[in-house]
Amino acid sequence: MNKYSVVIVICAFSLSLSSCATTGQTGAGIGATAGGVLGYVLGGEKGAALGVAVGGLAGYFIGVEIGKAKTRKIKTANQVYQQKPYLAKVKAKNLPPTVSSMAPVIRDQTQKRIYTVKNGEWIDLCTNYQIDIPKHSPNKTVAVTEYNTLVAPDGSVMKGAGLKRNIVRECGQVEGAIPVKIPKNMPAGKYNHYASVIVDGKKYEKMQEVQIAISDGIYEVYALN
């Protein structure tokens, strides 16, 4: 594979939210060493090489920074009722709250939807979704659990405080977001932006593929729905 080939990559993950990219590099070295030893035990020299690759990948999960959750309101309850008049009728009052649309989105810090991100920048992992609650329902709000994360090629999942948020929502369309800083140095691989919301005990979830292409030594991230 040459330097113009598309390589799918994304960020370092963390249990230590205040750590920087340098910590991620150290973690990668430790992970690579441990992975190599384990790989050698299991499969000799070939196993060691594979172990170094996987171990290095796991090591970069240390060092990500996670910011404070934010919300962007897109559609009001009245707009929902205009589009779905049956929800405004009294006879619909016993219908349960439901999520009628949902999509994972990546944005920059100006709230602009983006498809290319450079290493070291903050991005928002967002879930854009609509909750339908009947106008005459006895419950005007519903408890929601929002969750966004990144999933590595080996199935490892980014962890950290703030990725899961418990919040109360009204009828309407919102975009819940959690800022994540992509470290400057990352291992190559294919990642997914995973988004889910739980409303009234029902879980809704979707994946968004995230890619980084390396061209002339410049890393760029492509988010593809």
Short mmCIF file of C-alpha atoms in Angstrom, two decimals:
data_model
loop_
_atom_site.label_atom_id
_atom_site.label_comp_id
_atom_site.label_asym_id
_atom_site.label_seq_id
_atom_site.Cartn_x
_atom_site.Cartn_y
_atom_site.Cartn_z
CA MET A 1 0.00 0.00 0.00
CA ASN A 2 1.54 3.37 -1.02
CA LYS A 3 1.24 6.73 0.70
CA TYR A 4 -1.75 7.69 -1.46
CA SER A 5 -3.77 4.70 -0.37
CA VAL A 6 -6.74 5.29 1.86
CA VAL A 7 -6.03 4.15 5.38
CA ILE A 8 -8.87 4.10 7.86
CA VAL A 9 -7.92 5.48 11.22
CA ILE A 10 -9.22 7.38 14.23
CA CYS A 11 -8.38 8.62 17.64
CA ALA A 12 -6.76 7.53 20.83
CA PHE A 13 -9.15 6.54 23.59
CA SER A 14 -8.85 7.21 27.28
CA LEU A 15 -9.66 6.40 30.83
CA SER A 16 -7.55 9.41 31.81
CA LEU A 17 -9.48 12.38 30.45
CA SER A 18 -6.80 14.98 31.12
CA SER A 19 -3.98 13.09 29.40
CA CYS A 20 -2.45 14.51 26.22
CA ALA A 21 -1.34 12.98 22.95
CA THR A 22 2.09 12.26 24.44
CA THR A 23 0.44 9.93 26.94
CA GLY A 24 -1.21 8.17 24.02
CA GLN A 25 2.16 7.63 22.39
CA THR A 26 3.56 6.11 25.57
CA GLY A 27 0.52 3.90 25.90
CA ALA A 28 0.99 2.71 22.34
CA GLY A 29 4.57 1.70 23.05
CA ILE A 30 3.57 -0.23 26.15
CA GLY A 31 0.66 -1.82 24.32
CA ALA A 32 2.88 -2.82 21.41
CA THR A 33 5.43 -4.44 23.70
CA ALA A 34 2.80 -6.37 25.64
CA GLY A 35 1.07 -7.36 22.43
CA GLY A 36 4.33 -8.57 20.93
CA VAL A 37 5.15 -10.75 23.92
CA LEU A 38 1.68 -12.28 23.96
CA GLY A 39 1.76 -12.75 20.19
CA TYR A 40 5.11 -14.54 20.36
CA VAL A 41 3.84 -16.90 23.04
CA LEU A 42 0.80 -17.73 20.92
CA GLY A 43 2.31 -17.77 17.45
CA GLY A 44 6.06 -17.33 17.32
CA GLU A 45 7.61 -14.52 15.28
CA LYS A 46 4.55 -14.03 13.05
CA GLY A 47 2.36 -13.91 16.12
CA ALA A 48 4.70 -11.40 17.70
CA ALA A 49 4.41 -9.08 14.69
CA LEU A 50 0.63 -9.26 14.82
CA GLY A 51 0.70 -8.77 18.57
CA VAL A 52 2.76 -5.61 18.22
CA ALA A 53 0.22 -4.18 15.74
CA VAL A 54 -2.80 -5.00 17.89
CA GLY A 55 -1.05 -4.04 21.11
CA GLY A 56 -0.01 -0.70 19.66
CA LEU A 57 -3.59 -0.06 18.60
CA ALA A 58 -4.87 -0.79 22.10
CA GLY A 59 -2.20 1.47 23.63
CA TYR A 60 -3.48 4.48 21.75
CA PHE A 61 -6.78 4.21 23.55
CA ILE A 62 -5.10 6.14 26.37
CA GLY A 63 -5.07 9.92 26.14
CA VAL A 64 -8.28 11.13 24.54
CA GLU A 65 -9.86 14.31 25.87
CA ILE A 66 -13.64 14.51 26.26
CA GLY A 67 -15.46 17.82 26.63
CA LYS A 68 -18.79 18.92 28.07
CA ALA A 69 -22.00 17.71 26.43
CA LYS A 70 -24.05 20.16 24.38
CA THR A 71 -27.50 20.27 22.80
CA ARG A 72 -28.76 21.95 19.64
CA LYS A 73 -32.53 22.29 19.22
CA ILE A 74 -33.70 21.75 15.66
CA LYS A 75 -37.47 21.35 15.74
CA THR A 76 -40.11 22.35 18.32
CA ALA A 77 -43.11 20.31 19.47
CA ASN A 78 -45.47 22.57 17.49
CA GLN A 79 -43.49 21.90 14.33
CA VAL A 80 -43.80 18.17 14.96
CA TYR A 81 -47.57 18.50 15.42
CA GLN A 82 -47.85 20.49 12.20
CA GLN A 83 -46.07 17.74 10.32
CA LYS A 84 -47.90 14.95 12.16
CA PRO A 85 -51.41 16.26 12.95
CA TYR A 86 -52.56 12.93 14.41
CA LEU A 87 -50.22 13.50 17.37
CA ALA A 88 -52.16 16.66 18.25
CA LYS A 89 -55.48 14.82 18.53
CA VAL A 90 -56.89 13.87 21.92
CA LYS A 91 -57.35 10.23 20.88
CA ALA A 92 -53.56 9.93 20.44
CA LYS A 93 -52.86 10.85 24.08
CA ASN A 94 -52.02 7.30 25.13
CA LEU A 95 -49.48 6.65 22.39
CA PRO A 96 -45.99 6.07 23.84
CA PRO A 97 -43.11 8.44 23.08
CA THR A 98 -41.07 7.21 20.13
CA VAL A 99 -37.96 8.15 18.21
CA SER A 100 -39.13 8.74 14.63
CA SER A 101 -35.74 9.64 13.13
CA MET A 102 -32.12 9.28 14.17
CA ALA A 103 -28.70 9.82 12.60
CA PRO A 104 -25.11 10.00 13.89
CA VAL A 105 -23.37 13.21 12.80
CA ILE A 106 -19.89 14.70 13.15
CA ARG A 107 -19.50 18.49 13.51
CA ASP A 108 -16.74 20.99 14.13
CA GLN A 109 -16.77 23.47 17.00
CA THR A 110 -18.78 26.02 15.00
CA GLN A 111 -21.58 23.45 14.65
CA LYS A 112 -20.85 22.99 10.95
CA ARG A 113 -21.34 19.44 9.72
CA ILE A 114 -17.98 18.19 8.50
CA TYR A 115 -16.60 15.32 6.47
CA THR A 116 -12.88 16.07 6.80
CA VAL A 117 -11.04 16.59 10.10
CA LYS A 118 -7.32 17.09 10.75
CA ASN A 119 -5.51 15.42 13.63
CA GLY A 120 -5.38 17.37 16.86
CA GLU A 121 -8.75 19.08 16.33
CA TRP A 122 -11.83 18.88 18.50
CA ILE A 123 -14.89 17.32 16.88
CA ASP A 124 -18.42 16.76 18.14
CA LEU A 125 -19.82 13.24 18.07
CA CYS A 126 -23.53 13.98 17.67
CA THR A 127 -26.83 12.14 17.60
CA ASN A 128 -29.54 13.94 15.65
CA TYR A 129 -32.94 12.52 16.60
CA GLN A 130 -36.63 13.35 16.90
CA ILE A 131 -38.87 12.34 19.80
CA ASP A 132 -42.61 12.22 19.13
CA ILE A 133 -44.80 12.75 22.21
CA PRO A 134 -48.58 13.21 21.75
CA LYS A 135 -49.78 16.74 22.51
CA HIS A 136 -52.34 15.57 25.06
CA SER A 137 -50.11 12.95 26.69
CA PRO A 138 -50.09 13.16 30.50
CA ASN A 139 -46.28 13.14 30.25
CA LYS A 140 -44.87 16.15 28.42
CA THR A 141 -41.27 14.99 28.75
CA VAL A 142 -39.39 11.70 28.71
CA ALA A 143 -36.12 10.51 30.24
CA VAL A 144 -33.49 9.83 27.57
CA THR A 145 -30.08 8.19 27.69
CA GLU A 146 -27.75 9.41 24.94
CA TYR A 147 -24.52 7.60 24.13
CA ASN A 148 -21.77 8.26 21.60
CA THR A 149 -18.45 6.51 21.24
CA LEU A 150 -15.83 5.34 18.77
CA VAL A 151 -15.25 1.65 18.06
CA ALA A 152 -11.84 0.38 16.94
CA PRO A 153 -11.15 -2.30 14.31
CA ASP A 154 -10.53 -4.92 16.99
CA GLY A 155 -13.86 -4.12 18.66
CA SER A 156 -12.36 -2.05 21.49
CA VAL A 157 -14.64 0.77 22.58
CA MET A 158 -13.68 4.27 23.68
CA LYS A 159 -14.60 4.82 27.32
CA GLY A 160 -14.84 7.95 29.40
CA ALA A 161 -17.10 10.11 31.51
CA GLY A 162 -19.56 12.11 29.44
CA LEU A 163 -19.97 9.67 26.57
CA LYS A 164 -23.23 8.50 28.17
CA ARG A 165 -25.67 11.24 29.21
CA ASN A 166 -28.99 11.00 31.05
CA ILE A 167 -31.28 13.90 30.20
CA VAL A 168 -34.95 14.88 29.99
CA ARG A 169 -36.30 15.78 26.55
CA GLU A 170 -39.53 17.29 25.23
CA CYS A 171 -41.29 16.49 21.98
CA GLY A 172 -39.17 17.76 19.10
CA GLN A 173 -35.92 17.23 17.23
CA VAL A 174 -32.56 17.79 18.93
CA GLU A 175 -28.90 17.06 18.38
CA GLY A 176 -27.09 15.85 21.47
CA ALA A 177 -23.30 16.13 21.17
CA ILE A 178 -20.14 15.25 23.05
CA PRO A 179 -16.83 16.94 22.07
CA VAL A 180 -13.82 14.65 21.57
CA LYS A 181 -10.28 15.73 20.72
CA ILE A 182 -8.53 13.61 18.10
CA PRO A 183 -4.87 13.17 19.13
CA LYS A 184 -2.13 14.07 16.67
CA ASN A 185 -0.70 10.56 16.53
CA MET A 186 -2.98 7.59 15.97
CA PRO A 187 -2.63 3.96 14.83
CA ALA A 188 -4.12 2.99 11.50
CA GLY A 189 -7.38 1.06 11.34
CA LYS A 190 -11.08 1.25 10.54
CA TYR A 191 -13.34 2.86 13.12
CA ASN A 192 -17.03 3.55 13.61
CA HIS A 193 -18.89 6.36 15.32
CA TYR A 194 -21.56 4.54 17.33
CA ALA A 195 -24.63 6.47 18.50
CA SER A 196 -27.61 5.33 20.53
CA VAL A 197 -30.55 6.76 22.45
CA ILE A 198 -32.84 4.98 24.89
CA VAL A 199 -36.36 6.40 25.13
CA ASP A 200 -39.14 4.87 27.22
CA GLY A 201 -37.08 1.70 27.62
CA LYS A 202 -36.52 1.24 23.87
CA LYS A 203 -33.05 1.48 22.39
CA TYR A 204 -32.37 3.08 19.01
CA GLU A 205 -28.85 2.80 17.57
CA LYS A 206 -26.86 3.50 14.41
CA MET A 207 -23.26 3.46 13.19
CA GLN A 208 -21.35 5.99 11.11
CA GLU A 209 -18.09 4.94 9.45
CA VAL A 210 -15.08 7.17 10.10
CA GLN A 211 -12.02 7.09 7.87
CA ILE A 212 -8.63 8.78 7.82
CA ALA A 213 -6.78 8.96 4.52
CA ILE A 214 -3.02 9.49 4.55
CA SER A 215 -1.70 11.46 1.59
CA ASP A 216 1.77 13.01 1.52
CA GLY A 217 1.98 12.60 5.28
CA ILE A 218 -1.20 14.59 5.95
CA TYR A 219 -3.96 12.91 7.93
CA GLU A 220 -7.57 13.64 7.06
CA VAL A 221 -10.71 12.12 8.54
CA TYR A 222 -13.75 11.31 6.40
CA ALA A 223 -17.09 10.63 8.08
CA LEU A 224 -19.35 8.60 5.84
CA ASN A 225 -22.97 7.88 6.68
#
